[in-house]
Coordinates of C-alpha atoms in Angstrom, one line a residue:
Chain A
M1 CA 81.6 -29.7 95.7
S2 CA 79.0 -31.1 98.0
H3 CA 76.6 -32.2 95.2
D4 CA 75.9 -31.5 91.6
A5 CA 73.1 -29.1 90.8
I6 CA 72.2 -31.2 87.7
M7 CA 73.1 -34.9 87.2
V8 CA 72.0 -36.5 84.0
E9 CA 72.2 -40.2 83.4
G10 CA 71.3 -41.9 80.2
L11 CA 68.6 -39.3 79.4
T12 CA 66.8 -40.2 76.2
R13 CA 63.8 -38.9 74.3
V14 CA 62.3 -40.5 71.3
F15 CA 59.5 -38.8 69.3
N16 CA 56.9 -40.7 67.3
K17 CA 58.7 -44.0 68.1
N18 CA 61.6 -43.5 65.7
L19 CA 63.0 -39.9 65.9
V20 CA 65.7 -40.0 68.6
A21 CA 66.0 -36.4 69.6
V22 CA 68.2 -37.0 72.7
D23 CA 70.2 -40.3 72.8
H24 CA 71.4 -41.5 76.2
I25 CA 73.3 -38.4 77.3
N26 CA 75.3 -38.1 80.5
F27 CA 76.6 -35.0 82.1
S28 CA 76.6 -33.0 85.3
V29 CA 76.6 -29.4 86.2
Q30 CA 78.3 -28.3 89.4
E31 CA 76.8 -25.9 92.0
G32 CA 77.4 -22.3 90.9
E33 CA 78.6 -23.2 87.4
I34 CA 77.5 -21.9 84.1
L35 CA 77.2 -24.7 81.6
G36 CA 76.6 -23.9 77.9
F37 CA 74.8 -26.4 75.8
L38 CA 75.9 -25.9 72.2
G39 CA 74.8 -27.6 69.0
P40 CA 73.4 -27.2 65.5
N41 CA 69.6 -26.7 65.0
G42 CA 67.8 -29.9 65.8
A43 CA 70.7 -31.4 67.8
G44 CA 68.5 -31.9 70.8
K45 CA 69.2 -28.8 72.9
T46 CA 65.7 -27.7 73.6
T47 CA 64.5 -31.3 74.0
T48 CA 67.1 -31.7 76.8
I49 CA 66.1 -28.5 78.5
N50 CA 62.4 -29.4 78.3
M51 CA 63.1 -32.7 80.0
L52 CA 65.1 -31.1 82.7
I53 CA 62.4 -28.5 83.5
T54 CA 59.8 -31.3 83.6
V55 CA 57.8 -30.1 80.7
L56 CA 58.7 -33.1 78.6
K57 CA 58.8 -36.7 79.8
P58 CA 62.0 -38.7 79.1
T59 CA 61.5 -41.9 77.2
E60 CA 64.4 -43.4 79.1
G61 CA 67.0 -42.4 81.7
N62 CA 66.9 -40.0 84.5
A63 CA 68.2 -36.7 85.8
K64 CA 68.4 -35.0 89.1
V65 CA 67.9 -31.2 89.4
C66 CA 68.8 -29.7 92.8
G67 CA 68.9 -33.2 94.0
Y68 CA 65.3 -34.0 93.0
D69 CA 64.4 -36.7 90.5
I70 CA 62.8 -35.2 87.4
N71 CA 60.5 -38.3 86.9
K72 CA 59.3 -38.8 90.5
Q73 CA 59.7 -35.4 92.1
S74 CA 58.7 -33.1 89.3
S75 CA 56.9 -30.6 91.5
E76 CA 60.0 -30.2 93.8
V77 CA 62.1 -29.7 90.7
R78 CA 59.7 -27.0 89.4
N79 CA 59.9 -25.3 92.8
C80 CA 63.7 -24.9 92.7
I81 CA 64.2 -23.9 89.1
G82 CA 63.7 -20.7 87.1
V83 CA 63.1 -20.9 83.4
V84 CA 63.6 -18.4 80.6
P85 CA 62.3 -20.0 77.5
Q86 CA 63.4 -19.3 73.9
E87 CA 60.2 -17.5 73.2
Y88 CA 59.0 -14.2 74.5
T89 CA 56.3 -15.5 76.9
A90 CA 55.5 -12.3 78.7
D91 CA 51.9 -11.3 78.0
E92 CA 51.9 -8.3 75.7
D93 CA 48.6 -7.0 77.0
L94 CA 49.9 -6.7 80.5
T95 CA 52.5 -4.4 81.9
G96 CA 56.0 -5.5 82.9
L97 CA 55.2 -5.4 86.6
E98 CA 52.0 -7.3 86.1
N99 CA 53.9 -10.0 84.2
I100 CA 56.4 -10.4 87.0
L101 CA 53.6 -10.6 89.6
L102 CA 51.8 -13.2 87.5
C103 CA 54.9 -15.4 87.5
A104 CA 55.2 -14.9 91.2
D105 CA 51.6 -16.1 91.7
L106 CA 52.4 -19.2 89.7
Y107 CA 54.9 -20.1 92.4
G108 CA 52.4 -19.2 95.1
I109 CA 54.6 -16.4 96.5
P110 CA 52.6 -14.2 98.8
R111 CA 51.9 -10.8 97.3
E112 CA 53.8 -8.8 100.0
V113 CA 57.0 -10.8 99.2
S114 CA 56.5 -10.8 95.5
K115 CA 56.0 -7.0 95.3
K116 CA 59.3 -6.4 97.0
R117 CA 61.2 -8.9 94.9
A118 CA 59.6 -7.6 91.7
E119 CA 60.8 -4.0 92.5
E120 CA 64.3 -5.3 93.3
L121 CA 64.5 -7.3 90.1
L122 CA 63.1 -4.4 88.0
A123 CA 65.8 -2.1 89.4
L124 CA 68.5 -4.7 88.6
I125 CA 67.4 -5.1 85.0
E126 CA 66.8 -1.3 84.8
L127 CA 63.2 -1.5 83.8
T128 CA 61.7 0.3 86.8
K129 CA 60.9 3.3 84.6
F130 CA 58.9 1.1 82.2
K131 CA 57.2 -1.2 84.7
D132 CA 53.7 0.2 84.2
K133 CA 53.9 0.2 80.4
Q134 CA 52.4 -2.5 78.3
V135 CA 54.9 -5.1 77.2
A136 CA 53.7 -4.6 73.6
T137 CA 55.7 -1.3 73.7
Y138 CA 58.9 -2.9 74.9
S139 CA 62.0 -3.5 72.6
G140 CA 63.5 -6.9 72.1
G141 CA 66.2 -6.3 74.7
M142 CA 63.7 -5.1 77.3
R143 CA 61.6 -8.1 76.7
R144 CA 64.6 -10.4 77.3
R145 CA 65.4 -8.7 80.5
L146 CA 61.8 -9.0 81.6
E147 CA 61.9 -12.7 80.9
L148 CA 65.0 -12.9 83.0
A149 CA 63.3 -11.2 85.9
C150 CA 60.2 -13.5 85.6
G151 CA 62.5 -16.5 85.7
L152 CA 64.2 -15.3 88.9
I153 CA 61.1 -14.3 91.0
N154 CA 61.2 -17.6 92.9
R155 CA 64.9 -17.3 93.7
P156 CA 65.8 -20.4 91.8
H157 CA 68.8 -22.7 92.6
V158 CA 69.2 -23.6 89.0
F159 CA 68.4 -21.2 86.2
F160 CA 67.6 -22.5 82.7
L161 CA 68.1 -20.2 79.8
D162 CA 67.1 -21.4 76.3
E163 CA 68.8 -19.3 73.6
P164 CA 68.8 -16.2 75.8
T165 CA 69.8 -13.8 73.0
L166 CA 68.1 -15.3 69.9
G167 CA 67.3 -12.5 67.4
L168 CA 68.9 -9.7 69.4
D169 CA 71.4 -7.3 67.7
V170 CA 75.1 -7.2 68.8
Q171 CA 74.8 -4.4 71.3
T172 CA 71.7 -5.7 72.9
R173 CA 73.2 -9.1 73.1
A174 CA 76.3 -7.8 74.9
A175 CA 74.0 -5.9 77.3
T176 CA 72.0 -9.0 77.9
W177 CA 75.2 -10.9 78.8
N178 CA 76.0 -8.2 81.3
Y179 CA 72.6 -8.6 82.9
I180 CA 73.0 -12.3 83.1
R181 CA 76.4 -11.9 84.8
L182 CA 75.0 -9.3 87.2
L183 CA 72.1 -11.5 88.1
K184 CA 74.4 -14.4 88.6
K185 CA 76.5 -12.4 90.9
E186 CA 73.5 -11.2 92.8
F187 CA 71.8 -14.5 93.3
G188 CA 74.7 -17.0 92.8
M189 CA 72.7 -19.7 91.1
T190 CA 73.8 -22.5 88.8
I191 CA 73.0 -21.7 85.1
F192 CA 72.3 -24.1 82.3
M193 CA 72.0 -22.4 79.0
T194 CA 71.6 -23.4 75.4
T195 CA 72.8 -21.3 72.6
H196 CA 74.1 -21.5 69.1
Y197 CA 76.1 -18.2 69.3
L198 CA 79.6 -19.4 69.9
E199 CA 81.0 -16.2 71.2
E200 CA 78.2 -16.1 73.7
A201 CA 79.2 -19.5 75.1
D202 CA 82.8 -18.5 75.1
M203 CA 82.1 -15.2 77.0
L204 CA 79.7 -16.6 79.6
C205 CA 80.2 -20.2 80.2
D206 CA 82.5 -22.0 82.7
R207 CA 82.1 -25.2 80.7
I208 CA 80.6 -26.1 77.4
A209 CA 79.0 -29.3 76.2
I210 CA 78.6 -29.8 72.5
I211 CA 75.6 -31.9 71.4
D212 CA 75.0 -33.2 68.0
H213 CA 72.5 -35.8 66.7
G214 CA 71.2 -36.2 70.2
K215 CA 74.6 -37.2 71.6
I216 CA 77.1 -35.2 73.6
V217 CA 80.3 -35.1 71.6
T218 CA 82.5 -33.2 74.0
V219 CA 82.5 -31.4 77.3
G220 CA 85.1 -29.0 78.8
A221 CA 86.0 -25.4 79.6
P222 CA 86.2 -23.2 76.5
E223 CA 90.0 -22.8 76.9
Q224 CA 90.5 -26.5 77.4
L225 CA 88.5 -27.3 74.2
K226 CA 90.5 -24.8 72.2
E227 CA 93.7 -26.3 73.5
G228 CA 92.4 -29.6 72.5
L229 CA 92.6 -28.6 68.9
G230 CA 96.4 -28.5 69.2
G231 CA 97.3 -25.0 70.3
D232 CA 97.7 -21.6 68.6
I233 CA 98.8 -20.9 65.1
M234 CA 101.7 -18.6 64.2
T235 CA 102.7 -17.6 60.7
L236 CA 106.1 -16.1 60.0
S237 CA 108.1 -14.9 57.0
I238 CA 111.9 -14.1 56.8
K239 CA 113.9 -11.9 54.5
D240 CA 115.9 -14.7 52.8
A241 CA 113.1 -16.6 51.0
K242 CA 115.4 -19.4 49.8
A243 CA 116.7 -20.5 53.2
D244 CA 114.8 -23.2 55.1
I245 CA 114.7 -22.6 58.9
T246 CA 112.1 -25.3 59.6
G247 CA 114.6 -27.2 61.7
V248 CA 115.5 -24.1 63.7
I249 CA 111.9 -23.4 64.6
Q250 CA 111.2 -27.1 65.3
K251 CA 113.8 -27.1 68.1
V252 CA 112.1 -24.4 70.1
P253 CA 110.2 -25.9 73.1
K254 CA 106.4 -26.0 72.8
V255 CA 106.4 -25.9 69.0
K256 CA 104.4 -28.8 67.8
E257 CA 104.5 -28.6 64.1
V258 CA 106.1 -26.5 61.4
R259 CA 105.2 -26.3 57.7
K260 CA 106.7 -24.2 55.0
Q261 CA 104.1 -22.9 52.5
D262 CA 104.9 -20.4 49.7
G263 CA 107.8 -18.9 51.7
T264 CA 105.9 -18.5 54.9
Y265 CA 106.1 -20.8 57.9
R266 CA 102.9 -22.1 59.5
I267 CA 103.7 -23.1 63.1
K268 CA 101.4 -24.9 65.5
L269 CA 102.4 -24.1 69.1
Q270 CA 101.3 -24.0 72.7
D271 CA 101.1 -20.9 74.8
G272 CA 101.5 -18.7 71.8
E273 CA 102.2 -15.4 73.6
E274 CA 105.2 -16.8 75.4
T275 CA 106.5 -19.1 72.8
A276 CA 106.5 -16.6 69.9
P277 CA 109.2 -14.3 71.3
T278 CA 111.4 -17.4 71.9
I279 CA 111.0 -18.4 68.3
I280 CA 111.9 -15.0 67.0
D281 CA 115.0 -15.0 69.3
A282 CA 116.0 -18.4 67.9
V283 CA 115.6 -17.2 64.3
R284 CA 117.6 -14.1 64.9
A285 CA 120.3 -16.1 66.6
E286 CA 120.8 -17.9 63.3
G287 CA 121.2 -14.6 61.5
Y288 CA 117.8 -14.3 59.8
T289 CA 115.5 -11.3 59.8
V290 CA 111.8 -11.7 60.5
T291 CA 109.7 -9.6 58.1
R292 CA 106.2 -10.7 59.0
L293 CA 104.5 -12.3 61.9
S294 CA 101.0 -13.2 63.0
L295 CA 99.6 -15.1 65.9
T296 CA 96.0 -16.5 66.0
K297 CA 94.4 -18.3 68.9
P298 CA 91.9 -21.0 67.9
T299 CA 88.3 -19.9 68.3
L300 CA 85.4 -21.9 69.6
D301 CA 84.1 -21.8 66.0
E302 CA 86.9 -24.2 65.0
V303 CA 86.2 -26.4 68.0
Y304 CA 82.6 -26.5 67.1
L305 CA 83.2 -27.3 63.4
E306 CA 85.8 -29.9 64.5
F307 CA 83.1 -31.8 66.4
T308 CA 80.0 -31.2 64.5
G309 CA 81.4 -31.2 60.9
K310 CA 81.1 -28.6 58.3
T311 CA 78.1 -29.9 56.4
M312 CA 75.0 -27.8 56.6
R313 CA 72.0 -29.2 58.3
E314 CA 69.2 -30.1 56.1
E315 CA 67.2 -31.9 58.7
E316 CA 63.6 -31.0 58.8
E317 CA 62.9 -29.0 61.8
A318 CA 59.5 -29.2 63.4
K319 CA 57.2 -26.7 61.7
E320 CA 56.1 -25.6 65.1
Q321 CA 59.6 -24.7 66.2
I322 CA 60.3 -22.7 63.0
F323 CA 57.0 -20.8 63.6
T324 CA 57.9 -19.9 67.2
Q325 CA 61.4 -18.9 66.3
R326 CA 60.1 -16.6 63.6
I327 CA 57.8 -15.0 66.1
T328 CA 60.6 -14.7 68.6
M329 CA 62.9 -13.0 66.0
R330 CA 60.2 -10.6 65.0
R331 CA 59.4 -9.6 68.6
A332 CA 63.1 -9.3 69.3
R333 CA 63.2 -6.6 66.7
G334 CA 60.4 -4.9 68.4
E335 CA 57.7 -5.6 65.8
R336 CA 54.1 -6.1 66.9
R337 CA 52.3 -9.3 66.4
Chain B
M1 CA 69.4 -18.5 98.1
S2 CA 66.4 -20.4 99.2
D3 CA 62.9 -20.9 97.9
K4 CA 61.6 -22.0 101.3
N5 CA 59.8 -18.8 101.9
S6 CA 57.9 -19.1 98.7
G7 CA 56.5 -22.5 99.6
N8 CA 54.8 -21.8 102.9
S9 CA 51.5 -20.3 102.0
R10 CA 50.9 -22.4 99.0
N11 CA 47.5 -24.1 98.5
P12 CA 46.6 -26.5 95.7
L13 CA 44.7 -23.7 94.0
H14 CA 47.5 -21.2 93.9
G15 CA 47.9 -19.6 90.5
L16 CA 44.3 -20.4 89.5
W17 CA 43.1 -16.9 90.1
A18 CA 46.3 -15.3 88.7
L19 CA 45.8 -17.2 85.4
T20 CA 42.1 -16.5 85.3
N21 CA 42.7 -12.9 85.9
R22 CA 45.3 -12.8 83.1
E23 CA 42.6 -14.0 80.7
L24 CA 40.1 -11.5 81.9
K25 CA 42.6 -8.6 81.8
K26 CA 43.4 -9.4 78.2
W27 CA 39.7 -8.9 77.6
Y28 CA 38.7 -5.9 79.6
K29 CA 42.0 -4.0 79.0
N30 CA 41.2 -4.1 75.3
P31 CA 38.3 -1.6 74.9
F32 CA 37.7 -2.6 71.3
L33 CA 37.3 -6.3 72.2
L34 CA 35.1 -5.5 75.2
F35 CA 32.9 -3.3 73.1
M36 CA 32.6 -5.9 70.3
S37 CA 31.8 -8.7 72.7
I38 CA 29.0 -6.6 74.2
L39 CA 27.7 -5.3 70.9
Q40 CA 27.6 -8.7 69.1
P41 CA 24.9 -10.4 71.2
I42 CA 22.8 -7.2 71.1
I43 CA 22.9 -7.1 67.3
W44 CA 22.1 -10.8 67.2
M45 CA 19.2 -10.3 69.5
G46 CA 17.9 -7.3 67.6
L47 CA 18.1 -9.2 64.4
F48 CA 16.8 -12.6 65.5
G49 CA 14.2 -11.3 67.9
K50 CA 12.7 -8.6 65.8
A51 CA 13.4 -9.6 62.2
M52 CA 12.7 -13.3 62.5
N53 CA 9.5 -12.7 64.4
L54 CA 7.7 -16.1 64.2
G55 CA 5.0 -14.7 66.4
A56 CA 3.9 -12.4 63.7
V57 CA 3.0 -15.4 61.5
F58 CA 0.2 -16.1 64.0
T59 CA -0.9 -12.7 65.2
N60 CA -1.0 -11.0 61.8
F61 CA -3.3 -13.7 60.5
N62 CA -6.2 -11.5 59.2
P63 CA -7.8 -13.3 56.2
T64 CA -10.6 -11.6 54.3
L65 CA -13.8 -13.3 55.1
P66 CA -16.0 -14.4 52.1
P67 CA -18.8 -12.0 51.3
T68 CA -21.4 -14.7 52.1
V69 CA -20.6 -14.3 55.8
P70 CA -23.3 -12.2 57.3
V71 CA -22.1 -8.8 58.7
E72 CA -23.4 -9.4 62.2
V73 CA -21.3 -12.6 62.8
R74 CA -18.1 -11.1 61.3
P75 CA -16.7 -9.5 64.6
L76 CA -17.4 -12.8 66.4
I77 CA -15.4 -14.9 63.9
E78 CA -12.6 -12.4 63.8
Q79 CA -12.4 -12.4 67.6
A80 CA -12.5 -16.2 67.6
M81 CA -9.6 -16.3 65.1
S82 CA -7.6 -13.9 67.1
E83 CA -8.1 -15.9 70.2
L84 CA -7.2 -19.0 68.2
S85 CA -3.9 -17.6 67.0
K86 CA -3.1 -16.5 70.5
Q87 CA -3.9 -20.0 71.7
L88 CA -1.7 -21.4 68.9
L89 CA 1.2 -19.1 70.0
V90 CA 0.9 -20.2 73.6
D91 CA 0.7 -23.9 72.6
T92 CA 3.8 -23.5 70.4
F93 CA 6.1 -21.3 72.5
G94 CA 4.5 -21.4 75.9
T95 CA 4.0 -17.7 75.8
Q96 CA 2.0 -15.2 73.7
D97 CA 5.2 -13.3 72.8
Y98 CA 7.8 -14.9 70.5
F99 CA 10.3 -12.1 71.3
S100 CA 10.3 -13.1 74.9
Y101 CA 10.7 -16.8 74.0
M102 CA 13.6 -16.0 71.7
S103 CA 15.4 -13.5 73.8
V104 CA 15.7 -15.9 76.7
G105 CA 17.1 -18.4 74.2
I106 CA 19.7 -15.9 73.1
L107 CA 21.1 -16.0 76.6
T108 CA 22.3 -19.5 76.0
F109 CA 23.3 -18.6 72.5
V110 CA 25.7 -15.9 73.8
V111 CA 27.2 -18.4 76.3
L112 CA 27.7 -20.9 73.5
F113 CA 29.6 -18.4 71.3
T114 CA 31.7 -17.0 74.1
T115 CA 32.8 -20.4 75.5
M116 CA 33.6 -21.7 72.0
F117 CA 36.6 -19.3 71.8
S118 CA 38.1 -20.5 75.1
G119 CA 39.9 -23.3 73.3
I120 CA 41.6 -21.0 70.9
S121 CA 43.5 -19.2 73.6
I122 CA 45.1 -22.5 74.8
V123 CA 46.3 -23.1 71.3
W124 CA 48.0 -19.7 71.2
D125 CA 49.5 -20.2 74.6
R126 CA 51.1 -23.3 73.3
R127 CA 52.4 -21.7 70.1
L128 CA 53.8 -18.7 71.9
G129 CA 55.6 -20.7 74.5
F130 CA 53.5 -19.3 77.4
L131 CA 52.1 -22.7 78.1
N132 CA 55.6 -24.3 78.4
K133 CA 56.6 -21.6 80.9
V134 CA 53.5 -22.2 83.0
L135 CA 54.1 -25.9 82.9
S136 CA 57.6 -25.4 84.3
T137 CA 56.2 -23.7 87.4
P138 CA 54.6 -25.6 90.3
V139 CA 51.1 -24.6 89.2
A140 CA 48.7 -27.5 89.2
R141 CA 47.9 -28.8 85.6
G142 CA 44.2 -28.7 86.4
S143 CA 44.4 -25.0 87.4
I144 CA 45.7 -24.2 83.9
I145 CA 42.6 -25.8 82.4
M146 CA 40.2 -24.4 85.0
S147 CA 41.5 -20.9 84.6
K148 CA 40.5 -21.0 81.0
V149 CA 37.1 -22.4 82.0
L150 CA 36.5 -19.8 84.7
S151 CA 37.4 -16.8 82.5
A152 CA 35.1 -18.0 79.8
V153 CA 32.3 -18.5 82.3
M154 CA 32.8 -15.0 83.8
R155 CA 32.8 -13.4 80.4
S156 CA 29.7 -15.2 79.2
L157 CA 27.8 -14.6 82.3
L158 CA 28.5 -10.9 82.1
Q159 CA 27.4 -10.9 78.5
A160 CA 24.2 -12.7 79.4
A161 CA 23.5 -10.1 82.0
I162 CA 23.8 -7.4 79.5
I163 CA 21.5 -9.2 77.1
L164 CA 18.9 -9.8 79.8
G165 CA 18.9 -6.1 80.6
F166 CA 18.7 -5.1 77.0
A167 CA 16.0 -7.6 76.2
S168 CA 13.8 -6.2 79.0
L169 CA 14.1 -2.8 77.5
L170 CA 13.1 -4.2 74.1
G171 CA 10.0 -5.8 75.5
L172 CA 10.8 -9.0 77.3
T173 CA 7.7 -9.7 79.4
P174 CA 8.2 -12.0 82.3
S175 CA 5.5 -14.2 83.7
A176 CA 3.2 -13.2 86.5
T177 CA 5.0 -15.6 88.9
F178 CA 8.4 -14.1 88.1
S179 CA 10.3 -12.7 91.0
P180 CA 13.9 -11.3 91.0
I181 CA 15.0 -14.3 93.0
N182 CA 14.4 -16.4 89.9
L183 CA 17.3 -14.5 88.3
L184 CA 19.7 -16.4 90.6
G185 CA 18.3 -19.6 89.1
V186 CA 18.8 -18.3 85.6
F187 CA 22.4 -17.5 86.2
A188 CA 23.0 -20.8 88.0
A189 CA 21.8 -22.6 84.9
L190 CA 23.9 -20.4 82.6
F191 CA 26.9 -21.0 84.9
L192 CA 26.5 -24.7 84.6
I193 CA 26.2 -24.8 80.9
S194 CA 29.1 -22.4 80.3
I195 CA 31.3 -24.6 82.5
G196 CA 30.4 -27.7 80.6
L197 CA 30.7 -26.1 77.2
S198 CA 34.0 -24.4 77.8
A199 CA 35.4 -27.6 79.2
I200 CA 34.4 -29.4 76.0
F201 CA 36.0 -26.8 73.7
I202 CA 39.2 -26.7 75.8
L203 CA 39.4 -30.5 75.7
I204 CA 39.3 -30.3 71.9
A205 CA 42.2 -27.9 72.0
I206 CA 44.3 -29.5 74.7
R207 CA 46.7 -31.2 72.2
S208 CA 46.2 -29.0 69.3
T209 CA 48.9 -26.7 67.9
R210 CA 46.8 -25.2 65.1
W211 CA 44.1 -22.6 65.7
E212 CA 42.8 -23.3 62.2
T213 CA 41.7 -26.8 63.5
Q214 CA 39.9 -25.1 66.3
M215 CA 38.1 -22.7 64.0
A216 CA 37.0 -25.6 61.9
V217 CA 35.7 -27.5 64.9
M218 CA 33.9 -24.5 66.2
N219 CA 32.2 -23.9 62.8
L220 CA 31.2 -27.5 62.7
L221 CA 29.6 -27.5 66.1
N222 CA 28.1 -24.1 66.8
L223 CA 25.1 -23.8 64.5
P224 CA 24.1 -27.5 64.7
L225 CA 24.3 -27.3 68.5
L226 CA 22.0 -24.3 68.4
F227 CA 19.5 -25.6 65.9
S228 CA 19.2 -29.0 67.4
S229 CA 17.9 -27.4 70.6
N230 CA 14.9 -25.3 71.6
T231 CA 16.8 -22.1 71.4
L232 CA 14.8 -20.6 68.5
F233 CA 12.0 -23.2 68.0
P234 CA 10.2 -25.7 70.3
I235 CA 11.3 -29.2 69.9
H236 CA 7.9 -30.9 70.0
L237 CA 7.3 -29.6 66.5
M238 CA 10.6 -31.1 65.2
P239 CA 10.9 -34.4 63.3
D240 CA 11.4 -37.4 65.6
W241 CA 15.1 -37.9 65.0
L242 CA 15.8 -34.3 65.7
Q243 CA 13.8 -34.4 68.8
T244 CA 16.0 -37.3 70.0
V245 CA 19.1 -35.2 69.3
A246 CA 17.6 -32.1 71.0
R247 CA 16.7 -34.1 74.1
V248 CA 20.4 -35.1 74.6
N249 CA 21.6 -31.6 73.8
P250 CA 22.3 -29.8 77.1
I251 CA 21.4 -26.5 75.5
T252 CA 17.8 -27.6 75.5
Y253 CA 17.9 -28.0 79.3
V254 CA 19.3 -24.6 80.0
N255 CA 16.7 -23.0 77.8
D256 CA 14.0 -24.9 79.5
A257 CA 15.2 -23.9 82.9
T258 CA 15.7 -20.2 82.0
R259 CA 12.3 -20.0 80.3
Q260 CA 10.6 -21.6 83.2
L261 CA 12.2 -19.2 85.6
I262 CA 11.4 -16.1 83.5
L263 CA 8.4 -16.8 81.2
Y264 CA 6.5 -19.8 82.4
E265 CA 4.9 -21.0 85.5
L266 CA 7.4 -23.1 87.5
D267 CA 7.2 -26.8 87.2
M268 CA 9.5 -27.8 90.1
Q269 CA 9.9 -31.4 88.9
K270 CA 11.0 -30.4 85.4
L271 CA 13.2 -27.6 86.8
L272 CA 14.9 -30.1 89.1
F273 CA 15.6 -32.4 86.2
D274 CA 17.0 -29.6 84.1
F275 CA 19.4 -28.6 86.8
T276 CA 20.5 -32.2 87.5
Y277 CA 21.2 -32.7 83.8
L278 CA 23.2 -29.5 83.6
G279 CA 25.1 -30.3 86.8
V280 CA 26.1 -33.7 85.6
F281 CA 27.1 -32.3 82.2
A282 CA 29.3 -29.7 83.8
L283 CA 30.8 -32.1 86.3
V284 CA 31.6 -34.8 83.8
F285 CA 33.3 -32.5 81.3
T286 CA 35.4 -30.6 83.8
S287 CA 36.5 -33.8 85.5
I288 CA 37.6 -35.2 82.1
G289 CA 39.3 -31.9 81.4
I290 CA 41.2 -31.9 84.7
L291 CA 42.1 -35.6 84.3
L292 CA 43.4 -35.2 80.7
S293 CA 45.3 -32.1 81.6
W294 CA 47.6 -34.3 83.7
K295 CA 48.2 -36.6 80.8
Y296 CA 48.2 -34.4 77.8
L297 CA 49.4 -30.9 78.7
T298 CA 52.9 -32.4 79.3
R299 CA 53.9 -34.1 76.2

């Protein structure tokens, strides 16, 4: 890698002199990578994104986006990024096309260029048919796609997505992921996204950073994080309930831990798909018959709970944020204001 | 992927017109809103100008003369009294016709009420996330503020033009020295006041996240601003303390300028002072607005 698309060093933001929203975080995002920023409500995700897109000033620390300093070269940063905020920001009274062209004008893109790009983007997100309809008539999924198109009109190097599928139903969410993948393939930019849908992070992201209480608690590829939990889990029962084959299983390579509970064996192992048949062979070789078997891979949910704990968050969220999220949810469901 | 091609033609004002046009489109694409904003000043003018006809107090003054007054002098006295009341009207309002006096004042009134709402839209833009998105683009912070100012100015000037047309149908009588060129002056004065006023109301809203606060501020300011000026009543008949307030109130100077241009004989020196006052007012508040936008739009 020649250089990192995003470099964050000691970035900190304190609100009202005592609320530390983001606490000296460090991370980097490589060119062409999708980094997912995961964390509970109020963990500091949106605050971090707002600092990186130069809408919020850091209290301390610094970051470089596309090689530009967010404190000193904010207008260069703004030029090379695209942003899709959590909220639906497209103007409901304007048409889809008008909204995209408005975004283009904000970047100072000449009309002849922006018209061409707008048509291309509309075709990619399959909104060409609806481009002259008022956004007020769009569904939640259509609005999300429109936001994606608006964010890409300046051909950004780094694309910021804040909760890209908040409030969408499962089908629309899956479709939105496809659009994100498609756009990434088309334009090849680096993506920084926040989410609190774990399967979304798992499906889309090359690497994941989990943030909690303003600090990054872990960073890594989804697979790597899951591995970090200690591997897959296999449960197994045999016909002869009285026998104890713990020792037999223990000897199989890549088995890390075996526990017998109520006649079933709970086995922690690595590379479950390959190790499981070996275990079965070993058990049969000793003359026992396997009656039941299951293999589960750890999910990102478990990783997440491991790092952020299981207690529910009672922290007071900013009223403003709750209000905007409510509006976002309602619009996602296609309700009018 | 490069953004180079998007950076070439950029000037510092890029995006200003796009944002202004967005505001205007929201208005003219909504026929109901457009209709209401044209209807409202017309209703106000009809009601104020015709119902609250202060002029009638003077011209309908027809007391019954005592029977001791000889018949032959009665017409003389009646004529003298009628002359007197006309004189009183001219002394008070500078014209014989209160409706003309008032309808010119309504021009400023419309500007005041239209610009007042310019602050609300910035509060909504903040709440709905649009402001954040605009702030993440290379648009100048000052342009964000100025787009709100400009759209309010354009709307209020159009409304004022409608009022003026309507008032002349209802009987607005310009002075003998009036020429259509004076209209340019009228709109220049209205332009300056609407710039200044909308800058003030946007400044109040610049950090606000609650439109309720905006409404409260507007309700606090609108009628006092109107009544502490010469919009409906001349200031030389007000108590001293109110006269002092009215002489600071920029609305007094627009009214003076527009009335001179439409109803009175021009006093160049006074007119020049009116325009200077309005110009300084507009300049000061837009400068403050642009300066503060750098500091306060980004939190």
